[in-house]
Coordinates of C-alpha atoms in Angstrom, one line a residue:
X1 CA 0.0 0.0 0.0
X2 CA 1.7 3.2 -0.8
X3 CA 2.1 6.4 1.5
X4 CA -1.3 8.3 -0.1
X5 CA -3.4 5.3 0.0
X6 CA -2.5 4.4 4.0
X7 CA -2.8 7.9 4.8
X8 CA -6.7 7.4 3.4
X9 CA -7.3 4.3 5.5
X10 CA -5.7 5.8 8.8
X11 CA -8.0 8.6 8.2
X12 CA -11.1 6.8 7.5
X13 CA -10.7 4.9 10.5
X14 CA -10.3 7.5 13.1
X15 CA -13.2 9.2 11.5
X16 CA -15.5 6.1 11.9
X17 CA -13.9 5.8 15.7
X18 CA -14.5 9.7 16.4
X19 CA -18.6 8.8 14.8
X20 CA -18.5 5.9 17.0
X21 CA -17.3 7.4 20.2
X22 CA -19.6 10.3 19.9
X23 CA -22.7 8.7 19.5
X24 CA -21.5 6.5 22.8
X25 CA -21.4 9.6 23.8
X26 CA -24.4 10.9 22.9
X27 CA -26.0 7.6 23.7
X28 CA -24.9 8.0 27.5
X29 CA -26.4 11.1 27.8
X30 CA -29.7 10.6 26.4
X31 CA -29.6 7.4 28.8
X32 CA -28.5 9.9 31.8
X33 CA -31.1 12.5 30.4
X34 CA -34.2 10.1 30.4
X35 CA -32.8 8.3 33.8
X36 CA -33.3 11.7 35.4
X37 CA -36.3 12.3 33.7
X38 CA -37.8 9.3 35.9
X39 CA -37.5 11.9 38.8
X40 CA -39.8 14.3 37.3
X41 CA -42.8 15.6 39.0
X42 CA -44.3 15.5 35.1
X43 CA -46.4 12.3 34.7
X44 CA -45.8 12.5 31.1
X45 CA -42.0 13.1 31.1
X46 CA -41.4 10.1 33.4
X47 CA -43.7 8.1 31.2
X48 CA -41.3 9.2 28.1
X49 CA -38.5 8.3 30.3
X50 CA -39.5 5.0 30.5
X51 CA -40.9 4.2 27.2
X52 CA -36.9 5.7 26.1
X53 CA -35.0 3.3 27.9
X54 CA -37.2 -0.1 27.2
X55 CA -36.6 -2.6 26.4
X56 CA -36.5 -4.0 30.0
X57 CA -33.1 -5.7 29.5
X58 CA -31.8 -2.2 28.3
X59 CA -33.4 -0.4 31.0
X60 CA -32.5 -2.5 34.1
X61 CA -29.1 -2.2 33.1
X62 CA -28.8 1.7 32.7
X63 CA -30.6 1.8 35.6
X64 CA -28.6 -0.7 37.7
X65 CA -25.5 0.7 36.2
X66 CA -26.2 4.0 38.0
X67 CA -24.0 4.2 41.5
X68 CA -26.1 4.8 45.0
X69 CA -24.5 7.9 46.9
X70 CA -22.2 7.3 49.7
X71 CA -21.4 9.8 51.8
X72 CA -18.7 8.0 54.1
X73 CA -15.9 9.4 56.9
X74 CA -12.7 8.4 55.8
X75 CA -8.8 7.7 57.8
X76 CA -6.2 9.5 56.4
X77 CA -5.0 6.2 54.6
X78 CA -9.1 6.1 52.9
X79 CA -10.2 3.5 54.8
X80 CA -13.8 3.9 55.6
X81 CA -14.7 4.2 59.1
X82 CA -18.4 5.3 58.8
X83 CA -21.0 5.9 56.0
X84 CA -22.8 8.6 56.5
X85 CA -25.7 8.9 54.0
X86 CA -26.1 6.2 51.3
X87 CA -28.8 7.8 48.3
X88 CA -30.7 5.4 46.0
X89 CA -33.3 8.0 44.9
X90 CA -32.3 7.3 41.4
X91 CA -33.2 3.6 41.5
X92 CA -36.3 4.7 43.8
X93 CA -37.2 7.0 41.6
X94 CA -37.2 4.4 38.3
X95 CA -38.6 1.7 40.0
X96 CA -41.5 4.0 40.7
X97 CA -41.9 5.2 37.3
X98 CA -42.0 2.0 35.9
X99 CA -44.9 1.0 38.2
X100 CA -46.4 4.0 37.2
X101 CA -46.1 3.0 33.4
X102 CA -47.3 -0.5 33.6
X103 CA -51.1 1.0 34.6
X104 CA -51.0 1.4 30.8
X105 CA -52.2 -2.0 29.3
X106 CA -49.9 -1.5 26.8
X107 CA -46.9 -1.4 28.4
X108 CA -48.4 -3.8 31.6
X109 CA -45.8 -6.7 30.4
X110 CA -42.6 -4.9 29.7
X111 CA -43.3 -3.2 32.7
X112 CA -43.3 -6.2 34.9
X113 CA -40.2 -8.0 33.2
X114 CA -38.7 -4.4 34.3
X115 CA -39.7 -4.6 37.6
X116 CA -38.5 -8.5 37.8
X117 CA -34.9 -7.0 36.6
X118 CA -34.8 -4.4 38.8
X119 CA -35.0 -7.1 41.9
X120 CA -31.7 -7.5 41.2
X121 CA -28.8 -6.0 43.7
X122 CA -25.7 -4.6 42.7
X123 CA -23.2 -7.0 44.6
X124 CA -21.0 -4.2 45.7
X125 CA -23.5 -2.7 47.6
X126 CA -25.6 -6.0 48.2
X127 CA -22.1 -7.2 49.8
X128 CA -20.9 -4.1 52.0
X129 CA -21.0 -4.1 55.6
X130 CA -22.4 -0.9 56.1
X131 CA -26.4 -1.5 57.3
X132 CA -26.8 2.0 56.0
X133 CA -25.7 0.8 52.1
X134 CA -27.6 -2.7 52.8
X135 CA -30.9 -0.6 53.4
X136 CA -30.6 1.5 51.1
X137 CA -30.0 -1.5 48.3
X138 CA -32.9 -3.3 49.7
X139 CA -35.3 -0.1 49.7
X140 CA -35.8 0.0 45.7
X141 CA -36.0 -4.1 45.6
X142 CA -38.7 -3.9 48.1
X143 CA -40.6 -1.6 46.2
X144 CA -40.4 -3.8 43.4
X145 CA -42.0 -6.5 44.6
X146 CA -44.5 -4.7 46.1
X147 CA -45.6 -3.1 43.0
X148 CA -45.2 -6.7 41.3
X149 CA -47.9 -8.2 43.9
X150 CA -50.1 -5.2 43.7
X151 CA -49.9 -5.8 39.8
X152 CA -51.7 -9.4 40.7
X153 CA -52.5 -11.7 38.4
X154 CA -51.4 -10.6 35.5
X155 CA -47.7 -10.7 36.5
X156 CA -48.0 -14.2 37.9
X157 CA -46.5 -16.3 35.0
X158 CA -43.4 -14.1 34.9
X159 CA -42.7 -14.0 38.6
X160 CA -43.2 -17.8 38.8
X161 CA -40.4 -18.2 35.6
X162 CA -38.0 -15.5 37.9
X163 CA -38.0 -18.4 40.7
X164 CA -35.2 -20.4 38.4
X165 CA -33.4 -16.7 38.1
X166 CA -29.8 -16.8 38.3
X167 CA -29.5 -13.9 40.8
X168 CA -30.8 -14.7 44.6
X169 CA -32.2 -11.3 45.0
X170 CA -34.6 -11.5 42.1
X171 CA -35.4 -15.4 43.1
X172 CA -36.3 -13.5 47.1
X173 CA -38.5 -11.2 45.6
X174 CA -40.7 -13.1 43.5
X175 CA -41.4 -15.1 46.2
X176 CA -42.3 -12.0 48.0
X177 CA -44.3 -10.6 45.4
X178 CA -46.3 -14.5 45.1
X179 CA -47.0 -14.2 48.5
X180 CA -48.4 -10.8 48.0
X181 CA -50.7 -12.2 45.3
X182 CA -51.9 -14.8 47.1
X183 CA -54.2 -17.5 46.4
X184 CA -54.6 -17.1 42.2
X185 CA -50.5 -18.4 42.0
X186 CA -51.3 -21.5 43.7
X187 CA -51.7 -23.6 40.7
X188 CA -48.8 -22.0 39.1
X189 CA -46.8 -22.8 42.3
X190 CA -47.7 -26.1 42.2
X191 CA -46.6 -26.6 39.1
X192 CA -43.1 -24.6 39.8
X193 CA -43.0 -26.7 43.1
X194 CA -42.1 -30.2 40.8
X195 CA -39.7 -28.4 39.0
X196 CA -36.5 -29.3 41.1
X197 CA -34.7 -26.1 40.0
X198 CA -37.5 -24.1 41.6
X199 CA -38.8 -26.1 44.1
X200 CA -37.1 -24.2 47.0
X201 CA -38.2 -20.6 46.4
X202 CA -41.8 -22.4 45.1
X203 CA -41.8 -23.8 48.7
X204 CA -40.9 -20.7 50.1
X205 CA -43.8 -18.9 48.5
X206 CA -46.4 -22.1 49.3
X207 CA -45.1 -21.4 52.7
X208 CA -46.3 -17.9 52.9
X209 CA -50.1 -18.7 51.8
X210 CA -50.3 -21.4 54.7
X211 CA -53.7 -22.9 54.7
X212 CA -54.9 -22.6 51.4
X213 CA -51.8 -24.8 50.1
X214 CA -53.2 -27.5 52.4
X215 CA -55.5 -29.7 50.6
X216 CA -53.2 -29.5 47.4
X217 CA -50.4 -30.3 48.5
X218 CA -51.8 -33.6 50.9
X219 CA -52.3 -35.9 47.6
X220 CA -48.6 -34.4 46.5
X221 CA -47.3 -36.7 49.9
X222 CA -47.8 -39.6 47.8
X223 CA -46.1 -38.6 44.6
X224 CA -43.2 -40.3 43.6
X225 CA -40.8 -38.9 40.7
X226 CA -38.3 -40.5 38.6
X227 CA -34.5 -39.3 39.5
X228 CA -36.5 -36.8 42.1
X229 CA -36.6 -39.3 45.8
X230 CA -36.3 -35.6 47.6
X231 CA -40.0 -34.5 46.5
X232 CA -42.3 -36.2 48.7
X233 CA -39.7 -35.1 51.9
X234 CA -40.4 -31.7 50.3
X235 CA -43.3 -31.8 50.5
X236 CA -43.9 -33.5 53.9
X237 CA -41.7 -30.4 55.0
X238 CA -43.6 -27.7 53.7
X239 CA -46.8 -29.6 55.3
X240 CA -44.8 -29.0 58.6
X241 CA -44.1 -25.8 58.1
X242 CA -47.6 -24.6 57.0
X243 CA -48.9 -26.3 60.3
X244 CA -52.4 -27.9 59.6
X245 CA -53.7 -30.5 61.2
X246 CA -55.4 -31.7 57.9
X247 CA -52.3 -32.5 57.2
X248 CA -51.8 -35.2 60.3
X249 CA -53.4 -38.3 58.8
X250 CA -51.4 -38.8 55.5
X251 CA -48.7 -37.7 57.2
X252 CA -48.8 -40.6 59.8
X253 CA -49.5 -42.9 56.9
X254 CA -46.0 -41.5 55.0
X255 CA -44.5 -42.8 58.4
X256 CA -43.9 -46.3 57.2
X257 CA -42.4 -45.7 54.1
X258 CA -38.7 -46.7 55.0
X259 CA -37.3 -46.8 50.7
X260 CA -37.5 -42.8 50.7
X261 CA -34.4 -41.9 52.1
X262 CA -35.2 -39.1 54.7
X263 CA -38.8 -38.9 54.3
X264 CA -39.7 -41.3 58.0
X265 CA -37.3 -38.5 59.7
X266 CA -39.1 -35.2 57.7
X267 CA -42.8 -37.0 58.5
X268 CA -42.1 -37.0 62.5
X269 CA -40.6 -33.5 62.4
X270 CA -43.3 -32.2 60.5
X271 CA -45.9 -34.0 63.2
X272 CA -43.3 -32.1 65.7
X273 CA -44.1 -29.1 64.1
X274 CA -48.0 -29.5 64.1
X275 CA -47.9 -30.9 67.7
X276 CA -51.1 -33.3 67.3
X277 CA -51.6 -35.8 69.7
X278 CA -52.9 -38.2 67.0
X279 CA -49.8 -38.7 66.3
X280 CA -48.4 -39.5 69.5
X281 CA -48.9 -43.5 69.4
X282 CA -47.0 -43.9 65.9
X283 CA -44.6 -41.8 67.1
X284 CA -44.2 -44.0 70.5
X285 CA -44.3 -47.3 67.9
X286 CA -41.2 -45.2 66.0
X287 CA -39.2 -44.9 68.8
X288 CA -39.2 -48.6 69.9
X289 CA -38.9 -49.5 65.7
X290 CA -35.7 -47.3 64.6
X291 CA -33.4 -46.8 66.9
X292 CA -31.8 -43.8 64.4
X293 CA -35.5 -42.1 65.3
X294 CA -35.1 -42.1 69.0
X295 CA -34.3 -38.1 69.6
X296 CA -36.7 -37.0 66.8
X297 CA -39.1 -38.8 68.7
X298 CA -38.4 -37.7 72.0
X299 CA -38.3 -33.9 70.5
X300 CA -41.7 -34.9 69.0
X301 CA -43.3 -35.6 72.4
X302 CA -42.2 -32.7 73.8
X303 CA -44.2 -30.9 71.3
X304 CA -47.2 -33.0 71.5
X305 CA -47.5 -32.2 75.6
X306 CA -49.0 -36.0 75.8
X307 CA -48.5 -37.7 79.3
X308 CA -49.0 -41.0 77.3
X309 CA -45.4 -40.5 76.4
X310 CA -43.9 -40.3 79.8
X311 CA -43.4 -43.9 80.7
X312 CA -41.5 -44.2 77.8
X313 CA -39.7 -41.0 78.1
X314 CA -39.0 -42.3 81.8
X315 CA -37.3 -45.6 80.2
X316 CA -35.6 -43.5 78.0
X317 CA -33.5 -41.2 81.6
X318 CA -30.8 -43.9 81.0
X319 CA -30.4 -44.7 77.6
X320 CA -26.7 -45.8 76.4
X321 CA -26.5 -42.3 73.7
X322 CA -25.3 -39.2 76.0
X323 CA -28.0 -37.1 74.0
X324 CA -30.6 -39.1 75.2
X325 CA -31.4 -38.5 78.4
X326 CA -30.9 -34.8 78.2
X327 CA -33.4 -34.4 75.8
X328 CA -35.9 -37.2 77.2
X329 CA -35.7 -34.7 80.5
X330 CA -36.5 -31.5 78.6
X331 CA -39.8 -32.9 76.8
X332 CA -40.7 -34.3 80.4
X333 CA -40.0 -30.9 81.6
X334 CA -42.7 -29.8 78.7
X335 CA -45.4 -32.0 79.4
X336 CA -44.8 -30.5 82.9
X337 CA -46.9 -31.6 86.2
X338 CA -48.4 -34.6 84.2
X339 CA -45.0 -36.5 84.5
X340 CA -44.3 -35.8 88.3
X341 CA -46.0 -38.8 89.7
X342 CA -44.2 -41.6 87.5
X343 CA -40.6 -39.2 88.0
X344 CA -41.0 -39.5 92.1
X345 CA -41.1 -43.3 91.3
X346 CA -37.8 -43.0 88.7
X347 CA -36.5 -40.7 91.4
X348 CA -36.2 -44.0 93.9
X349 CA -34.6 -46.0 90.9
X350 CA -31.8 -47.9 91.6
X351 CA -30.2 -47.3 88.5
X352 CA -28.2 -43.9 88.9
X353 CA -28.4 -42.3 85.8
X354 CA -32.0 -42.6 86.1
X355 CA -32.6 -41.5 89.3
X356 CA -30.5 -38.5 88.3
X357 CA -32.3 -37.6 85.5
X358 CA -35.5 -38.0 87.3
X359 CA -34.6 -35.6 89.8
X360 CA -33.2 -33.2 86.6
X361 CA -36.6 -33.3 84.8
X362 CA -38.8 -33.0 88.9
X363 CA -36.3 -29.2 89.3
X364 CA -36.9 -28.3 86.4
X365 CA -41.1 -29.0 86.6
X366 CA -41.0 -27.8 89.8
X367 CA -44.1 -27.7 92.3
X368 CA -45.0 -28.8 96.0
X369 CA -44.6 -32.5 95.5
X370 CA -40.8 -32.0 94.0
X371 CA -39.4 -30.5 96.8
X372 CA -39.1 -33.1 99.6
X373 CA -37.2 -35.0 97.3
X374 CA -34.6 -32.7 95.7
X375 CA -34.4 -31.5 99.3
X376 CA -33.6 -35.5 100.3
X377 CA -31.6 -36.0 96.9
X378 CA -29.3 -33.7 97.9
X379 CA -27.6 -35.7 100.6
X380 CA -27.4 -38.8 97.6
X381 CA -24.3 -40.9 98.1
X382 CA -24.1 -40.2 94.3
X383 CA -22.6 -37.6 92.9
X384 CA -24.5 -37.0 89.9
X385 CA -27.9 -37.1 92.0
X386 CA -26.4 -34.6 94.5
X387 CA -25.7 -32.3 91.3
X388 CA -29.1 -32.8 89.8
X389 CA -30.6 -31.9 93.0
X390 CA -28.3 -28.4 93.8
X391 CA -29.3 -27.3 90.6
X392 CA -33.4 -28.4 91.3
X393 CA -33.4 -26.5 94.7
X394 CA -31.8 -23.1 92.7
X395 CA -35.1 -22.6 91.0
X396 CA -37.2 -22.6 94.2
X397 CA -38.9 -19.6 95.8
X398 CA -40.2 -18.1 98.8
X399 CA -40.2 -19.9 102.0
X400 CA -38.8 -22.9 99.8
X401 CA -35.9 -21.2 99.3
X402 CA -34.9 -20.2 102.6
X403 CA -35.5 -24.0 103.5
X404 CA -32.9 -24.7 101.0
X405 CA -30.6 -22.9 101.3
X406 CA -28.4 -24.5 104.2
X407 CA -28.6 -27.6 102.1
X408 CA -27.2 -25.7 99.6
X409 CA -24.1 -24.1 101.7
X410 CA -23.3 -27.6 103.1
X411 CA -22.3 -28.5 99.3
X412 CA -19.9 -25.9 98.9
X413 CA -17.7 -28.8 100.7
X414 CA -18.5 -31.0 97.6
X415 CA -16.3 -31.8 94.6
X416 CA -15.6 -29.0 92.3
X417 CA -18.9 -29.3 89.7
X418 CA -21.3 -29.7 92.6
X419 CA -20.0 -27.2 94.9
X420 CA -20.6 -24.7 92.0
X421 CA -23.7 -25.3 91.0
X422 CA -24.7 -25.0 94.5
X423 CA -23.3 -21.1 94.5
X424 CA -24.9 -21.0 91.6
X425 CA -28.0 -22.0 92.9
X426 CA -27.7 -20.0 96.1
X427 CA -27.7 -16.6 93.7
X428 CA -30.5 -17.9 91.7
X429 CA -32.6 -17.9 95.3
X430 CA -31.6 -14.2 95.6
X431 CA -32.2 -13.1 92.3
X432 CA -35.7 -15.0 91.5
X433 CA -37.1 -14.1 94.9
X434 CA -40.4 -12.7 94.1
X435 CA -40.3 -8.8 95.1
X436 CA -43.5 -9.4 97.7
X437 CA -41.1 -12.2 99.2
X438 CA -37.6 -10.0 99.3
X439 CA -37.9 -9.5 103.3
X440 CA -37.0 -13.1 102.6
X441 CA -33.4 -12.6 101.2
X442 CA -32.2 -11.7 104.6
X443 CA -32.6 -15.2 105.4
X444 CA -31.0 -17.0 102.7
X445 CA -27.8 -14.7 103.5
X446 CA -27.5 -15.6 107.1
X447 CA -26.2 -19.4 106.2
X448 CA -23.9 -17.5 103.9
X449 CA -22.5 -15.3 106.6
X450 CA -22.3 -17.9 109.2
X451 CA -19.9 -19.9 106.6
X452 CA -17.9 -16.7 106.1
X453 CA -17.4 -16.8 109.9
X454 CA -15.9 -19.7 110.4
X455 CA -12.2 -19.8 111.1
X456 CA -12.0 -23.6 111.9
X457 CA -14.4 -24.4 109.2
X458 CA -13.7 -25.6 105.2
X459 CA -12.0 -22.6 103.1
X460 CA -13.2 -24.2 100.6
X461 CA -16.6 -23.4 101.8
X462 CA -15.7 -19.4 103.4
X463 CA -14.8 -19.1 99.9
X464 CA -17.8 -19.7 97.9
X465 CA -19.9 -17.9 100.5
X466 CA -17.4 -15.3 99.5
X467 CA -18.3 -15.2 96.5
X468 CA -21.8 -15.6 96.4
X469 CA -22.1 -12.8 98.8
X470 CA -20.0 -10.6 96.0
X471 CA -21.9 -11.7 93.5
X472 CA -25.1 -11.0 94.9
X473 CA -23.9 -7.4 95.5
X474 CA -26.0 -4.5 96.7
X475 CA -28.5 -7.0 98.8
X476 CA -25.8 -8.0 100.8
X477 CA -23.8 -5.2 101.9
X478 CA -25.9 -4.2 104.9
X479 CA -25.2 -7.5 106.4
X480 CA -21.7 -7.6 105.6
X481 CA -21.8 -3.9 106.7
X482 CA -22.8 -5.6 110.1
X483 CA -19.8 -8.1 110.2
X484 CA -17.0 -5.2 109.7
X485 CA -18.7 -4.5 113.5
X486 CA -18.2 -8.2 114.2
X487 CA -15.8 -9.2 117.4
X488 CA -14.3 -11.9 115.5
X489 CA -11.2 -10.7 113.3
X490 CA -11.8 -13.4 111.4
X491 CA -15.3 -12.6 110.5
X492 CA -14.1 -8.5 109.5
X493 CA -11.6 -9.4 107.5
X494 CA -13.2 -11.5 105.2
X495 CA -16.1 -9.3 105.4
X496 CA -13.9 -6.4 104.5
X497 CA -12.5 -9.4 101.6
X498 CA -16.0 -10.0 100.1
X499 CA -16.9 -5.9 99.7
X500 CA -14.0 -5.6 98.0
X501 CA -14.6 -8.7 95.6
X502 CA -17.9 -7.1 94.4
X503 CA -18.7 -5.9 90.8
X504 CA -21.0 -3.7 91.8
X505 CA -18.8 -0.7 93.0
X506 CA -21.1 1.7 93.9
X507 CA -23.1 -0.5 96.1
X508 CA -19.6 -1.9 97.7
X509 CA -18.6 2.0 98.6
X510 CA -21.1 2.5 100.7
X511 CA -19.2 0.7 103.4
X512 CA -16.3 2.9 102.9
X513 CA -16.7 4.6 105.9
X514 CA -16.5 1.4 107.7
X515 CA -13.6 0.1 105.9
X516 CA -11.8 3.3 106.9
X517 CA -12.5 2.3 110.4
X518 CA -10.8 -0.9 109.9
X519 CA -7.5 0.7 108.7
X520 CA -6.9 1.5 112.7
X521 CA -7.8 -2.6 113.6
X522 CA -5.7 -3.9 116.2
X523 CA -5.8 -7.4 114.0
X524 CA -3.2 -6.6 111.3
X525 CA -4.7 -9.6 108.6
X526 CA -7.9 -7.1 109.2
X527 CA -6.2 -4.0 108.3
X528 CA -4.6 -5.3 105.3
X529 CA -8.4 -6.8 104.3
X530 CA -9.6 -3.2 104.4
X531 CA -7.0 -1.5 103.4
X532 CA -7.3 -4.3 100.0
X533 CA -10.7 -3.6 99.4
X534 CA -10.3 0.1 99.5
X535 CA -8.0 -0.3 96.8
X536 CA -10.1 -2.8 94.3
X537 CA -13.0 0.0 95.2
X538 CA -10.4 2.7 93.9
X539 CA -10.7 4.7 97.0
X540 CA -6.8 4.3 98.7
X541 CA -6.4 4.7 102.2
X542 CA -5.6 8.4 102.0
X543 CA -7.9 9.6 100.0
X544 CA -10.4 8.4 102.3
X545 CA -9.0 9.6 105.2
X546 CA -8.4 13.0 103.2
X547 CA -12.3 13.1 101.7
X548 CA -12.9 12.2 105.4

C-alpha cells in the first residue's frame, strides 16, 4: 500500500472511531437524560423516560449501572470508618416510574419484566458491611415487589419463571411478590414446586399462603418422581411448616415408608411441628422400631404435651447415647406436672443415671410435690444425683428457698462441679425471689455469713460464701456492713474481703466509711483486708482519710 493510499485508510478509521465514540457519547447522555427524567414531578415526562429506555433488559441495566451515593468518613490512609448517608433515589425513583407506566395495558408486560430485573442487587452494595448501604439497596428491591404483587394476576407467569433466576435477590423477591398475590399463584406454584430447579423458592412462597396450600399439596405426599426421591420429603416439610392438622393423617401414613431416604425423619418433624396428639402413638411405635428415630421422637413428644409418652420417656432417663437422656428430661419438663407422679417413682430408681435424670426433669417441673425430694436427693451418696438436686433446689422460691438454702451451703464442701452449682443455685434464690417475698433474702444470706465466719471451718466453703455474697452485690452489703462490726477478726476481714470482691462498685462504697474504720484494727490480717478492698474499690487509704 503506498504512502497516499494508508494515509486514506488511517484517516477513514479514526473518522468512523470519532462517529462511533460520539454517538457513545451521545447515547450516554440521552440514557443519563431520560434516567433523570424518571424523577420528574411531570407524569408525562417520566412516562417518556420509561418508554426511552425499554426494552427492559436495556433499562434494568442503565438503571442498575447508576451508583447509589455514599457519603462516608474516611482515615487518612481512605479507609472507611463510617458511612454517613447512602442515596438510592435514582433507582427509587425508576422503580417508581415503571410502576407508574405498567397502569397502561400497553406497556403492563414490559413493565413487569422491568420490575422482575430491577429485583436484582448490585453486589458491591448488596455485599458491603455498612447496614446504611444494605438498606438502602434493599429499599428499591422492596418496592419492586411490592408493586409486582399489587400488579396481581397478571404478572404471575413471569414472577413464577424469575424463581429459576440466576440472581438470589430476584429469586427473594418473587417469592415476595407470590406471597403478595396470594391465592390465584397456587396452581402455578404447584406446578413450579415439581420443578427441582425451583422447588425451593416455590416452597418458600407455598409457605407464605399457609392454609390454602393444604389440601393440594396432601395428595402431592404420595407422589413419587423418577430421579427426584427428595420431592415427597419436600413436600412432607412444607406440610410442617404450614402447620395444619389436615395434614396429620397422611402424614402418619408416609410414616412407614422406609425406601425414601429421609422422608420417616421429615414426616415425624413435621408431626413435631403441628404438635397433634394423633400422632403420638405412631410416634411411641417409632421410637421402639428405629433406633436412628429415637431423639426426633423424643423432641416430637415434647411438642405433643401428651402424658401418654412419659413412661416411655421415663425408660428412655438412661439410655446408652449421652444425648438421650438430656433431651428425654426437657420434653418431660414440657409436658410439665403430668409427668411428676411416675418421675417420684424414677427418682427412687436404683439405677443412677436414672434416678439422676429424674430428679433433673422433677427441678426443672417444679411444684409442691418435688421439693421433699430434691431437698432429700441432695444428701445422695451419688454424685450425679447430689448435682441434679443443687441445681433443682436453685429454681425454688419463697419460704422454699430459705429452707434450701443450708442444704445448699453444706455443698460448697463437695467436689468441684457440685460445689458450683450449689453457688450458683444460692444466687438464683436471691435473684428469682419474688419482690413481695424480698424480706426473705435476709434469710438465705444468714447461712452465707455464718460460713464466712468460720475460722476452723472448710476454706473451701468461706470461699464460695465469698463469693456468692460478692456476686449478689447491693442485697448483701448491709449484712456484711454488720460483720465489719463483728468481734471476731476473722469474721471482719473476710467481710472487709468480700466488699472488696464485688462488681457492683457503687453499692460496695457505701461501706467505705467502715472500711476506713478498719484501717486502725488492732488485727493486722484485718487492716490489710480493708486496706485491700479500698484499693479494688479505687478509694486508697488516703484519699479516704483526706475526703474524710
Amino acid at each position: 500500500m503506498n504512502p497516499r493510499n494508508a494515509r486514506i485508510v488511517l484517516l477513514t478509521v479514526a473518522v468512523i472511531a470519532v462517529l462511533l465514540i460520539g454517538r457513545a457519547w451521545l447515547r450516554a447522555r440521552s440514557n443519563y437524560r431520560m434516567l433523570m427524567d424518571m424523577q420528574s414531578k411531570d407524569p408525562a415526562v417520566r412516562l417518556a423516560a420509561v418508554k426511552g429506555l425499554m426494552p427492559p433488559e436495556r433499562l434494568v441495566d442503565i438503571v442498575l449501572a447508576y451508583p447509589m451515593r455514599i457519603v462516608e468518613k474516611k482515615t487518612e490512609t481512605g479507609r472507611r470508618l463510617e458511612v454517613l448517608e447512602a442515596d438510592n433515589s435514582v433507582r427509587i425513583a425508576a422503580v417508581d416510574a415503571v410502576a407508574e407506566a405498567a397502569k397502561d395495558p400497553a406497556l403492563q408486560k414490559v413493565c413487569i419484566k422491568a420490575l422482575i430485573g430491577l429485583l436484582k442487587s448490585v453486589d458491591r452494595e448488596a455485599t458491603d458491611p455498612s447496614q446504611k448501604v444494605k438498606d438502602a439497596e434493599k429499599a428499591p428491591r422492596e418496592k419492586a415487589w411490592k408493586y409486582l404483587g399489587a400488579i396481581g394476576e397478571p404478572a404471575i407467569p413471569y414472577l413464577l419463571e424469575a424463581l429459576r433466576d440466576p440472581s438470589g435477590s430476584v429469586r427473594d423477591g418473587a417469592v415476595e411478590a407470590l406471597g403478595i398475590i396470594g391465592t390465584p399463584t397456587l396452581p402455578g406454584l404447584l406446578v413450579a414446586f415439581r420443578d427441582r430447579d425451583r422447588r425451593d423458592k416455590a416452597q418458600a412462597a407455598l409457605d407464605k399462603l399457609k392454609r390454602p396450600a393444604v389440601e393440594p399439596l396432601i395428595p402431592l405426599l404420595k407422589t413419587r418422581i423418577p430421579k427426584d426421591e427428595g420431592f415427597p420429603v419436600n413436600v412432607a416439610s412444607l406440610l410442617g411448616s404450614i402447620d395444619d392438622p389436615r395434614a396429620v393423617p397422611e402424614l402418619l401414613e408416609q410414616m412407614n415408608d422406609v425406601k425414601v431416604p429421609g422422608l420417616r425423619r421429615q414426616v415425624v418433624r413435621s408431626l413435631t411441628a403441628i404438635a397433634d396428639k394423633r400422632a403420638t402413638i405412631p410416634v411411641l411405635k417409632l421410637s421402639y422400631e428405629d433406633p436412628q428415630m429415637v431423639l426426633e421422637c423424643i423432641t416430637a413428644f415434647g411438642e405433643f404435651r401428651d402424658p401418654r409418652a412419659v413412661p416411655r420417656l421415663v425408660e428412655l432417663l438412661s439410655h446408652l447415647d449421652a444425648e438421650v437422656p438430656p433431651a428425654a428430661v426437657g420434653a418431660l419438663h414440657k409436658i410439665g406436672s403430668a409427668s411428676i407422679p411416675a418421675l417420684l417413682v424414677a427418682a427412687k430408681d436404683r439405677d443412677v443415671q436414672r434416678r439422676a435424670n429424674a430428679i433433673l426433669a422433677l427441678g426443672a417441673i417444679g411444684g409442691p410435690q418435688t421439693v421433699p425430694v430434691l431437698m432429700s436427693a441432695v444428701n445422695d451418696p451419688n454424685p450425679e444425683v447430689r448435682y441434679a438436686a443443687v441445681v433443682g433446689l436453685g429454681k425454688l422460691k419463697g419460704n422454699d428457698a430459705v429452707r434450701a438454702t443450708p442444704l445448699l451451703v453444706a455443698r460448697f464442701r463437695d467436689e468441684g462441679k457440685i460445689a458450683s452449682a450449689a453457688a450458683d443455685s444460692v444466687l438464683s434464690l436471691v435473684e428469682n425471689m419474688p419482690d413481695e417475698q424480698t424480706g426473705l433474702i435476709s434469710a438465705i444470706l444468714r447461712p452465707l455469713v455464718d460460713t464466712l465466719g468460720s475460722p476452723n471451718g472448710d476454706l473451701t466453703s468461706v470461699y464460695y460464701a465469698s463469693r456468692v455474697l460478692a456476686r449478689i452485690g447491693e442485697k448483701a452489703v448491709p449484712v456484711l456492713r454488720s460483720e465489719l462490726r463483728n468481734p471476731s477478726p476473722w469474721r471482719r476481714k473476710w467481710a472487709a474481703l468480700t466488699l472488696g470482691d464485688m462488681a457492683d462498685k457503687l453499692a460496695a462504697q457505701k461501706a467505705a466509711s467502715d472500711l476506713r474504720g478498719l484501717l486502725a484494727d488492732k488485727d493486722a490480717d484485718v487492716r490489710w483486708a480493708a486496706g485491700k478492698a479500698l484499693q479494688k474499690m479505687g478509694l486508697v487509704p488516703q484519699q479516704v482519710v483526706a475526703a474524710r
